[in-house]
Short mmCIF file of C-alpha atoms in Angstrom, two decimals:
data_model
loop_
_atom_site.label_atom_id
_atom_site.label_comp_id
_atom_site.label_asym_id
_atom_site.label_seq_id
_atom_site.Cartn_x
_atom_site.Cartn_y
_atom_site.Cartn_z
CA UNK Y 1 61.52 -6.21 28.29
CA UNK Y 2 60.21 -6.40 24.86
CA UNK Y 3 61.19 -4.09 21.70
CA UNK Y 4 58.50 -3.90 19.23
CA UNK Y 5 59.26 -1.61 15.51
CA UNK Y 6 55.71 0.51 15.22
CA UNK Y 7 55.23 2.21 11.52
CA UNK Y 8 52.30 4.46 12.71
CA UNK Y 9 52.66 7.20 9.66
CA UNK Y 10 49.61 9.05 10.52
CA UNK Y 11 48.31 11.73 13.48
CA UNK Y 12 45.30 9.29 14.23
CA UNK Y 13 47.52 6.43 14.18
CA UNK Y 14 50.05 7.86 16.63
CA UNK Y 15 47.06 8.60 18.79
CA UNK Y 16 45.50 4.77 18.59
CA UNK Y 17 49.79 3.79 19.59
CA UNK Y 18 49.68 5.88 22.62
CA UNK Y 19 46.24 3.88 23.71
CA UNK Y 20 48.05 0.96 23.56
CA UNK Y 21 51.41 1.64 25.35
CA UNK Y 22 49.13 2.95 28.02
CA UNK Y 23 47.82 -0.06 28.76
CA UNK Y 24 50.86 -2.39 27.44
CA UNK Y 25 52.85 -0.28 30.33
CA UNK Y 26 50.38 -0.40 33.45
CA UNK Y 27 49.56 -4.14 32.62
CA UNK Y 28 53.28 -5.88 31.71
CA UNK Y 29 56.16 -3.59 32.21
CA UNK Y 30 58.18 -1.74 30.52
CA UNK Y 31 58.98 -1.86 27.15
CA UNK Y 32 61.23 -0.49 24.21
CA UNK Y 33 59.89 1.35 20.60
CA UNK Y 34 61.93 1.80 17.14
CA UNK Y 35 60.60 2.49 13.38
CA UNK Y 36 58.36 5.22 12.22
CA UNK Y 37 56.16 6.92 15.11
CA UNK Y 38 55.98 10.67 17.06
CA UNK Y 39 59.06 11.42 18.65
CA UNK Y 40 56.65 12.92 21.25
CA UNK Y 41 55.91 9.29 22.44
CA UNK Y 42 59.56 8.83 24.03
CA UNK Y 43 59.33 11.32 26.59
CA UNK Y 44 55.78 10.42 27.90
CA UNK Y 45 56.60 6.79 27.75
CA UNK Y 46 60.34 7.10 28.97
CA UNK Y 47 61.71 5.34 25.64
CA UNK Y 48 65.85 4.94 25.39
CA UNK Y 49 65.12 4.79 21.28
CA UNK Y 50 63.77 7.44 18.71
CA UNK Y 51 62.18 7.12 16.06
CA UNK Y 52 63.98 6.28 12.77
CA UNK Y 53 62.14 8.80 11.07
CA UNK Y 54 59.49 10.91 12.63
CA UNK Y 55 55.95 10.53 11.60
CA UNK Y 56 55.35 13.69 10.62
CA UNK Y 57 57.93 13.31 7.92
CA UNK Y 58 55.25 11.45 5.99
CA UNK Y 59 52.51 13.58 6.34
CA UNK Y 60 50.11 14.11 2.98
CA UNK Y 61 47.03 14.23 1.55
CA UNK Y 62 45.68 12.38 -1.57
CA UNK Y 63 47.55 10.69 -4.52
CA UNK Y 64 49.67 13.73 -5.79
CA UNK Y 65 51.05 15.30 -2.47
CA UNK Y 66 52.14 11.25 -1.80
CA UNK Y 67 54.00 11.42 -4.88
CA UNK Y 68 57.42 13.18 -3.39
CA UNK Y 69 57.45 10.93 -0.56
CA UNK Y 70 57.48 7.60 -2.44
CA UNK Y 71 61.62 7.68 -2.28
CA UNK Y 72 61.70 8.33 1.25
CA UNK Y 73 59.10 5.65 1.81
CA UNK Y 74 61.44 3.26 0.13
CA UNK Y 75 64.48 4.01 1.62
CA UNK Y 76 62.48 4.18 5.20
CA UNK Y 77 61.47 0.86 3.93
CA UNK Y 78 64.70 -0.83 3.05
CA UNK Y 79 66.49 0.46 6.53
CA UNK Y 80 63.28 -1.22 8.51
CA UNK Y 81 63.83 -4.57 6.94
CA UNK Y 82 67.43 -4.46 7.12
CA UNK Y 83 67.01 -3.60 10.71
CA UNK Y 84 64.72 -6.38 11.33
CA UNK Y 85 66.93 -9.03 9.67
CA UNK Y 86 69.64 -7.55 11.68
CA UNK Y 87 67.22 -8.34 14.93
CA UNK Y 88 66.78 -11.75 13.77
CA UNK Y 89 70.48 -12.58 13.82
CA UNK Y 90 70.91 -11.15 17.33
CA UNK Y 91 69.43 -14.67 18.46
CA UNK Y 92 71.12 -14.63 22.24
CA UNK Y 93 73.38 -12.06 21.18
CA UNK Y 94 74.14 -8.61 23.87
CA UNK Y 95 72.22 -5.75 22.17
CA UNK Y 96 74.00 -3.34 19.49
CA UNK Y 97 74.03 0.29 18.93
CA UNK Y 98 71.35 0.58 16.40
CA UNK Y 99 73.84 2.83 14.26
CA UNK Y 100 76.09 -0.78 14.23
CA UNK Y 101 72.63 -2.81 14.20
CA UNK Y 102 71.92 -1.20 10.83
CA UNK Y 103 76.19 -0.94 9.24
CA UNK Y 104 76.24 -5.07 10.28
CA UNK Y 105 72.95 -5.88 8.37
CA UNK Y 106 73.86 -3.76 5.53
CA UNK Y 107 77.14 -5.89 5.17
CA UNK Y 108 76.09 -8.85 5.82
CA UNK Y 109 77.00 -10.39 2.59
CA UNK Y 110 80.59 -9.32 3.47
CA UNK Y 111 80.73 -11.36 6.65
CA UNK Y 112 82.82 -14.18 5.57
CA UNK Y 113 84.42 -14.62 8.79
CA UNK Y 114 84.99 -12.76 12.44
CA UNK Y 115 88.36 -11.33 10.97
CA UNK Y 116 85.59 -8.67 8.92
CA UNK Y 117 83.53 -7.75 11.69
CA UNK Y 118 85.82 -4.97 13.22
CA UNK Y 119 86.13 -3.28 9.73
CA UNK Y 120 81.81 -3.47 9.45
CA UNK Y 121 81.21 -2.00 12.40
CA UNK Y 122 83.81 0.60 11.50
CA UNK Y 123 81.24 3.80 10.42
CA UNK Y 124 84.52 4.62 7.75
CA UNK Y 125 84.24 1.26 6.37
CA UNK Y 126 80.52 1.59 5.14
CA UNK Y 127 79.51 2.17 2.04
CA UNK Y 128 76.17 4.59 3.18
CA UNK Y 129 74.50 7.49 1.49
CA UNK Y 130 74.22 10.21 3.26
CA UNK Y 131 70.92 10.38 4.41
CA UNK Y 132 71.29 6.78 5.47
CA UNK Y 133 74.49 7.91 7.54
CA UNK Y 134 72.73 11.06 9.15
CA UNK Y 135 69.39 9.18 10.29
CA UNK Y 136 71.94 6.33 11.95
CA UNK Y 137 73.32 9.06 13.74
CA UNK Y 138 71.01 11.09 14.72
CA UNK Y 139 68.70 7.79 16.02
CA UNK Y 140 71.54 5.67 17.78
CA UNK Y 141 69.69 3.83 20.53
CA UNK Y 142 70.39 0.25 22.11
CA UNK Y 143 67.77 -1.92 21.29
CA UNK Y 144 66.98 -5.76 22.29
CA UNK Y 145 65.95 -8.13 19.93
CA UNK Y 146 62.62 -6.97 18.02
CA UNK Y 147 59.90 -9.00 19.31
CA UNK Y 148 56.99 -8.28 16.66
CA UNK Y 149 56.19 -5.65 13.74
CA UNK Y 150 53.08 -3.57 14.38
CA UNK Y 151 51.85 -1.68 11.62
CA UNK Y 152 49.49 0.65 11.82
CA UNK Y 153 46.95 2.06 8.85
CA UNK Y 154 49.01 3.16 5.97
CA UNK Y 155 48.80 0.55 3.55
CA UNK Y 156 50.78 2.41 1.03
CA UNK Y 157 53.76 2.15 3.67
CA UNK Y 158 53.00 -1.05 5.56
CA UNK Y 159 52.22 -3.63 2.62
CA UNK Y 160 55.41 -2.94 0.96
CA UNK Y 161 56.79 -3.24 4.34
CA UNK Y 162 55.45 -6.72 4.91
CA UNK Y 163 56.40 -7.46 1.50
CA UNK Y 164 59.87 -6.80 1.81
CA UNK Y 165 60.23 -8.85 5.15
CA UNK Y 166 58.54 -11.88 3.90
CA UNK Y 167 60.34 -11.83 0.61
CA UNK Y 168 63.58 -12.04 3.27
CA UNK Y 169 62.45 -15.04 5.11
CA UNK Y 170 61.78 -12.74 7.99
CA UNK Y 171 60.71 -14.78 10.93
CA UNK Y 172 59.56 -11.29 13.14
CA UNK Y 173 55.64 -11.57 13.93
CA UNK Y 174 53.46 -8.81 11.77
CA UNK Y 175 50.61 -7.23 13.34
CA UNK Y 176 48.38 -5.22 10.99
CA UNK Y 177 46.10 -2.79 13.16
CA UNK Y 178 43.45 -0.69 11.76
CA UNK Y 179 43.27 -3.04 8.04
CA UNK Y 180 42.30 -1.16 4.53
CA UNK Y 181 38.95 -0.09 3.56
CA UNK Y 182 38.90 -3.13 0.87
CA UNK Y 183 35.02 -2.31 1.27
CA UNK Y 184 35.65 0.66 -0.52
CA UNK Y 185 38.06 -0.35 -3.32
CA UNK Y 186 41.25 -2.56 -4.34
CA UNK Y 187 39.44 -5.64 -2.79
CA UNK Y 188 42.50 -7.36 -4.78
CA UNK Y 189 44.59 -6.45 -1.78
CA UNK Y 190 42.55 -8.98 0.49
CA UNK Y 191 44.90 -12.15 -0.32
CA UNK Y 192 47.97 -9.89 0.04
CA UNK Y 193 47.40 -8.98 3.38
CA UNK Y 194 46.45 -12.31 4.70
CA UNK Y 195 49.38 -14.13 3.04
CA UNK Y 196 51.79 -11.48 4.24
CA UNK Y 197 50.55 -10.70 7.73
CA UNK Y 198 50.41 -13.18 11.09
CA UNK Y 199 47.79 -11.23 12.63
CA UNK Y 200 44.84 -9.29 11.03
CA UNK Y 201 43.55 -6.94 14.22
CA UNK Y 202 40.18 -5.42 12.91
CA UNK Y 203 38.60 -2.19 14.43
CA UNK Y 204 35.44 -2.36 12.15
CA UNK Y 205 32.71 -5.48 12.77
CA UNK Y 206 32.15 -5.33 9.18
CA UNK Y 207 35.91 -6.19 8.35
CA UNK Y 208 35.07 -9.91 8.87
CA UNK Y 209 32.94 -10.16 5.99
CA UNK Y 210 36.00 -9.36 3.69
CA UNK Y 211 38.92 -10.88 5.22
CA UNK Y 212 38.71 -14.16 6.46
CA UNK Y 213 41.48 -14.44 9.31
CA UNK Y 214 40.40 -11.13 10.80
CA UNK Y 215 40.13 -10.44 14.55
CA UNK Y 216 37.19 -8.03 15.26
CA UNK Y 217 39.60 -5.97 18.42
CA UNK Y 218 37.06 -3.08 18.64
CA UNK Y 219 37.74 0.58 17.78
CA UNK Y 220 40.27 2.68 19.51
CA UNK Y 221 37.97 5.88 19.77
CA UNK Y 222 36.11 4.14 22.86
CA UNK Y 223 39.44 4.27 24.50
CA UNK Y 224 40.32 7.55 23.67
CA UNK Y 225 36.94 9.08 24.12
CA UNK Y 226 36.30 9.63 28.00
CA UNK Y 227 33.48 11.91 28.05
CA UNK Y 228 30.44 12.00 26.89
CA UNK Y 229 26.90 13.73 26.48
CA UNK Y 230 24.29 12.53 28.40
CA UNK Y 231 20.42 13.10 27.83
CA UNK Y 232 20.57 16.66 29.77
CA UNK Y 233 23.05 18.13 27.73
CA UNK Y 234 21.72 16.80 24.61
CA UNK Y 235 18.55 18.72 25.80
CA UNK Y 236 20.48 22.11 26.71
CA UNK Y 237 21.80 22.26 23.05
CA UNK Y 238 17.70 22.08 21.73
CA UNK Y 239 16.97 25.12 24.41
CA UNK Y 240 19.69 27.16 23.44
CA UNK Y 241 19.39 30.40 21.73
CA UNK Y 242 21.45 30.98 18.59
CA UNK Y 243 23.91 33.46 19.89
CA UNK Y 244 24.39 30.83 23.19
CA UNK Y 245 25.55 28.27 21.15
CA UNK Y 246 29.77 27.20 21.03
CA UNK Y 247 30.27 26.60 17.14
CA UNK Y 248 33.74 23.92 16.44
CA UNK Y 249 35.70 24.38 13.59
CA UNK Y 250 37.79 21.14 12.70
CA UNK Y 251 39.46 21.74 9.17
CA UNK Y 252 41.75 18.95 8.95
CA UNK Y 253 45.31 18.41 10.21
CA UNK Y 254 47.37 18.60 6.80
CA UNK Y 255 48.39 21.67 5.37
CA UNK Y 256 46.68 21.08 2.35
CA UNK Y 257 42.75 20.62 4.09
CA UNK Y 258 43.57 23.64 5.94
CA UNK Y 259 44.16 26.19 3.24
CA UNK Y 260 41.43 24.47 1.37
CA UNK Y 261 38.64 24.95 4.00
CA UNK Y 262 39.79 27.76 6.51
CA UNK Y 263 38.92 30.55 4.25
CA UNK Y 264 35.12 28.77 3.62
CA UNK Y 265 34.42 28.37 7.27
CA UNK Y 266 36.20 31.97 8.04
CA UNK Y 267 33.56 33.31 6.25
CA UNK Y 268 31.08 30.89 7.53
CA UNK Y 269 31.51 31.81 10.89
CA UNK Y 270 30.54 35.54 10.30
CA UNK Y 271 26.87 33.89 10.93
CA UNK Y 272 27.62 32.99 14.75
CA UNK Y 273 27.39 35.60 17.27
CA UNK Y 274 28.24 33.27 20.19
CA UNK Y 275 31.84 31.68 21.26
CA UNK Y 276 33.56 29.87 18.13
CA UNK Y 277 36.47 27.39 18.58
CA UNK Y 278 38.89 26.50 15.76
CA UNK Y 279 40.42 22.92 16.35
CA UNK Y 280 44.09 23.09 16.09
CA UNK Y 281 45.89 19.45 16.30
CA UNK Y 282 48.72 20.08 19.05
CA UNK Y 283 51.68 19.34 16.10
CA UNK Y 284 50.24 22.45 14.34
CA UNK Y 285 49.80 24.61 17.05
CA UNK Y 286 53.72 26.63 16.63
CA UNK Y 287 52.25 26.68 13.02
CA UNK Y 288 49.35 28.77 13.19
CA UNK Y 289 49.97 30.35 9.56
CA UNK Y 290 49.00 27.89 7.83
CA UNK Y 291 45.18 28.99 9.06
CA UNK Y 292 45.60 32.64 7.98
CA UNK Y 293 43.42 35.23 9.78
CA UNK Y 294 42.22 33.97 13.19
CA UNK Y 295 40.07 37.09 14.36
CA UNK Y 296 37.15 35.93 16.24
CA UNK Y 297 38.44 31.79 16.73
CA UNK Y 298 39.74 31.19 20.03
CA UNK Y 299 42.14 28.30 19.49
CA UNK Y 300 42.30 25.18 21.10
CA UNK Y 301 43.53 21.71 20.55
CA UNK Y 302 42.03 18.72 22.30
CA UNK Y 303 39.44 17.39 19.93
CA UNK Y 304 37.52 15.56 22.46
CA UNK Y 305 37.21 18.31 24.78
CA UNK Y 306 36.22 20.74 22.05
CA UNK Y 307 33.43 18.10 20.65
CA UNK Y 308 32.05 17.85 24.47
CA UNK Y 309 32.39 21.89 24.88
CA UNK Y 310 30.85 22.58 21.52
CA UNK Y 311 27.34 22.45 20.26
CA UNK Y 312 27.57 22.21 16.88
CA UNK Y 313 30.53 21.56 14.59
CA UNK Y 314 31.45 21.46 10.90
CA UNK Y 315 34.37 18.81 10.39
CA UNK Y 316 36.45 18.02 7.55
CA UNK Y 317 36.15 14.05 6.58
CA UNK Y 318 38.22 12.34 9.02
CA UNK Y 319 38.82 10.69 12.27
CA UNK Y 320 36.88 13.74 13.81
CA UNK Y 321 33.66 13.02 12.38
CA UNK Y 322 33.63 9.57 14.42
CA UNK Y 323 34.61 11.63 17.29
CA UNK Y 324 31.86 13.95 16.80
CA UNK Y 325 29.45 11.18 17.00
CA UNK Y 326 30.77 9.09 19.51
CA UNK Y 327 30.71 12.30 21.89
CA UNK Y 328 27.62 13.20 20.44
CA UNK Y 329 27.95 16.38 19.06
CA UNK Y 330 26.08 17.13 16.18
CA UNK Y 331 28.13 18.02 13.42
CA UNK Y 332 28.23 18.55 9.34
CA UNK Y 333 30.92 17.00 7.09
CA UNK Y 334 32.66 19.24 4.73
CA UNK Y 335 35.33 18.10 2.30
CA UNK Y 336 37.39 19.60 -0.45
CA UNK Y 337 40.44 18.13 -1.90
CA UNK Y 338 42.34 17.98 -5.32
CA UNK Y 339 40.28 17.89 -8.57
CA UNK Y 340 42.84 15.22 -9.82
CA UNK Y 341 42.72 13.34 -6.60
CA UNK Y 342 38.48 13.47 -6.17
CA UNK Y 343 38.77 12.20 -10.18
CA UNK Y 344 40.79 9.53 -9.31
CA UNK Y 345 38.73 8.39 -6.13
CA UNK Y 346 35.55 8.41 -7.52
CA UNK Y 347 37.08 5.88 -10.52
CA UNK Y 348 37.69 3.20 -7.80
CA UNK Y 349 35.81 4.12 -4.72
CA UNK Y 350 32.14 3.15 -4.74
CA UNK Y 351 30.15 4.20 -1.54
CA UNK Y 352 27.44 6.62 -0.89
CA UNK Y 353 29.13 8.96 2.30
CA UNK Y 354 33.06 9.53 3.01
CA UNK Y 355 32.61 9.93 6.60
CA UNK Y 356 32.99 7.19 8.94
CA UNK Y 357 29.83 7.62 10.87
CA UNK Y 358 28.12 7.54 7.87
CA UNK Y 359 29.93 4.69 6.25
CA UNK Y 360 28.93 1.97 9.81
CA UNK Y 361 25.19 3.62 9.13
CA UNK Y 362 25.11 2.58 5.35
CA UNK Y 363 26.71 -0.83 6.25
CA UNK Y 364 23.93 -1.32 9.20
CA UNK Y 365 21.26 -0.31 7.01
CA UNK Y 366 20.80 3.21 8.59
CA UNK Y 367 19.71 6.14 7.30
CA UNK Y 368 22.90 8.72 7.22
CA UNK Y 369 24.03 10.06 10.52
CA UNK Y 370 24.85 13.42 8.90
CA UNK Y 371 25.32 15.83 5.92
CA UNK Y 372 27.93 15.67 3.78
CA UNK Y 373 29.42 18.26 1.28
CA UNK Y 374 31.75 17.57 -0.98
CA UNK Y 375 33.85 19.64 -3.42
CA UNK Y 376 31.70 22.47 -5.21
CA UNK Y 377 29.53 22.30 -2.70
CA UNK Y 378 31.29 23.35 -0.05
CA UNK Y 379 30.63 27.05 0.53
CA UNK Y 380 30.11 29.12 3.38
CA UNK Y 381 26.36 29.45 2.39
CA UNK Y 382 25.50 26.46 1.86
CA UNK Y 383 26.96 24.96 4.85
CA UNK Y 384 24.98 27.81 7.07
CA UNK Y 385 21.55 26.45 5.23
CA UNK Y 386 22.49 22.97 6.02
CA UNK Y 387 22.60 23.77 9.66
CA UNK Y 388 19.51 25.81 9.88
CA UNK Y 389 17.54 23.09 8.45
CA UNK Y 390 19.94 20.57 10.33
CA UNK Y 391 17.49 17.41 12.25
CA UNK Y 392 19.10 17.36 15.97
CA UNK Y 393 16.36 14.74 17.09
CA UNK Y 394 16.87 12.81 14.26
CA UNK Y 395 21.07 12.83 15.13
CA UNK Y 396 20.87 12.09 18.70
CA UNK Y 397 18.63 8.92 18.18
CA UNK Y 398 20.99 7.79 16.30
CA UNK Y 399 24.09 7.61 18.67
CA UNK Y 400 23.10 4.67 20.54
CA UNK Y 401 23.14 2.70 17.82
CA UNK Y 402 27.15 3.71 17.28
CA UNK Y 403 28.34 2.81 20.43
CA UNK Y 404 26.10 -0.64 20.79
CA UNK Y 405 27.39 -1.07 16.98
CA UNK Y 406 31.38 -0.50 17.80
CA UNK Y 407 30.83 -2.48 21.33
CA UNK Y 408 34.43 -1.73 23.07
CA UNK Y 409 37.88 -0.04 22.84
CA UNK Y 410 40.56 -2.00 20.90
CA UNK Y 411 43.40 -0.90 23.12
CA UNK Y 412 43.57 -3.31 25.90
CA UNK Y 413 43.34 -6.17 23.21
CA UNK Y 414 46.05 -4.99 20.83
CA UNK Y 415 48.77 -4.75 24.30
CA UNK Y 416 47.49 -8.21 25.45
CA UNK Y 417 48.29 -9.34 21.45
CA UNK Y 418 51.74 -7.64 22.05
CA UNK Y 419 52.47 -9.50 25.23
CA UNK Y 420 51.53 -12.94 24.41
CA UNK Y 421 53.96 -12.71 21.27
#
């Protein structure tokens, strides 16, 4: 059985992971998780280990809300890598408590001979901040021998990461999944990642044309995306009267998008007599107060079911906008963020859309896919405008050209990737 340390930081990214361990489990076995990932993912996949720290612990939005998490990172950093080296040393070595995995590596320069090892697996020998102590015991699993790194998105996290290990001799295979938009700034990173990376696994077909040891995978939405609207229902949404019409209301899954854009599409959605959904992400759903007033929203939480159910939608930039188009909902992109962080962005970041959909339609050559609104403009009336006037013939012909663009799901590839390691 293998043991593989996951750093999947992000909602979307623990979404992609649970893709993959489907298939890794039906196709070779059982296997074994430890690093950063939802804690969620050990009872579904009947995991011994938990996370080291829970994913949700680095959840934030833009440059400044990163800001207070940068010591955690780095301490979340140097415990991975120590636990890694510690893996390494294992060799045919029984498995240790992960609580002793991470006191032996952290004393390793001590070890001068077997006389020392009782006293550094002794918990009142080690020198340990507190934090460092309470995370050991808290996550005290057995693990095997790690077999590979796979890190997910998150370059902030992971490139340090990979840094780190390499500047340690590490030996451990690194898989980066889901690479940085270099197309849309800090192209600089491109000889980084390739020089501190084994394997580049690439979920956009433009990706290729920036890095050069790359592996096109395909994109992890067709896996996660089951259902879809055919011709007829396309059709139904056209015939529909206004008041018939399900309006979706996707305003992020951070705190910080929420409060931003729930009171905008609050009012918004005074202009919709028919049924209107708000999105909820299942991790906020026993935090509901973050969305304020709810009157008239009846709340649900599976974004690909609400995209089918819906008719129309207004999404905040995101993973949901792909979803929107994939499923084939038509949809308008509304955004609103920190005037620092938008200053900031727009210093470094050069394309014309923010959504995703938008961004594989600019690279293909495409007209845009859908509005966006940005900033200032994002107000309850002139989103309403926007969707009076909005082209529905115009969307829908261009959703073929998605799917035939992103080809296939990435997850089957990314387990088979795991397994030959």
């Amino acid at each position: 059985m293998k043991t593989f340390l996951v750093c999947a930081l992000e909602p979307s990214a623990n979404l992609h992971l649970k893709e993959i361990l489907k298939i890794y489990q039906k196709e070779y076995g059982k296997f074994e998780l430890c690093g950063i990932f939802d804690e969620l993912l050990c009872k579904e996949f009947g995991l011994q280990t938990k996370p080291l720290y829970s994913s949700h612990e680095f959840s934030a939005m833009g440059f400044v809300e990163i800001v207070p998490l940068i010591f955690k990172a780095k301490r979340a950093i140097k415990e991975l890598t120590k636990l890694i080296l510690q893996s390494e040393s294992l060799s045919e070595k029984p498995p240790l408590n992960l609580e002793q995995n991470t006191a032996q590596t952290l004393n390793l320069q001590n070890l001068n001979s077997k006389n020392k090892a009782s006293q550094v697996l002794n918990p009142q020998s080690l020198n340990l901040d507190n934090k460092t102590s309470q995370t050991l015991k808290k996550n005290s699993p057995q693990i095997q021998k790690i077999d590979a790194v796979l890190c997910i998105d998150s370059p902030a996290f992971n490139i340090p990461l990979a840094k780190a290990l390499k500047k340690e001799n590490s030996t451990t295979k690194r898989i980066y999944y889901i690479l940085p938009q270099v197309w849309a700034w800090k192209k600089g990173r491109i000889p980084i990642i390739e020089s501190h990376f084994d394997i580049l696994a690439s979920i956009l077909p433009f990706d290729e044309k920036f890095f050069s040891k790359s592996t096109y995978v395909g994109h992890p939405l067709l896996d996660e995306i089951k259902d879809f609207k055919d011709k007829n229902e396309r059709d139904l949404i056209l015939s529909k009267k206004e008041e018939q019409k399900i309006i979706a209301f996707l305003p992020g899954s951070r705190k910080s998008e929420i409060k931003r854009l729930m009171p905008i599409f609050r009012e918004l959605s005074q202009n919709f007599k028919g049924e209107k959904i708000l999105c909820v992400p299942p991790f906020n759903l026993s935090k509901l107060e973050i969305y304020d007033k709810l009157e008239g929203f009846k709340i649900e939480s599976d974004t690909p079911k609400v995209l089918k159910k819906a008719d129309f939608a207004f999404i905040c930039s995101g993973t949901a906008t792909l979803e929107a188009a994939i499923v084939g909902t038509p949809f308008i992109l509304a955004y609103k963020a920190k005037k620092i962080d938008i200053f900031i962005a727009r210093l470094f970041v050069k394309l014309k859309h923010i959504g995703l959909a938008n961004i594989f339609c600019d690279f293909a050559g495409k007209d845009e896919l859908n509005p966006e609104f940005l900033q200032e403009q994002v107000s309850a009336k002139n989103l309403f405008e926007a969707y009076l006037k909005y082209d529905y013939k115009a969307f829908f012909a261009k959703l073929d050209f998605l799917k035939e663009y992103l080809k296939f799901g990435s997850a089957k590839n990314l387990a088979k990737i795991l397994n030959e390691i």
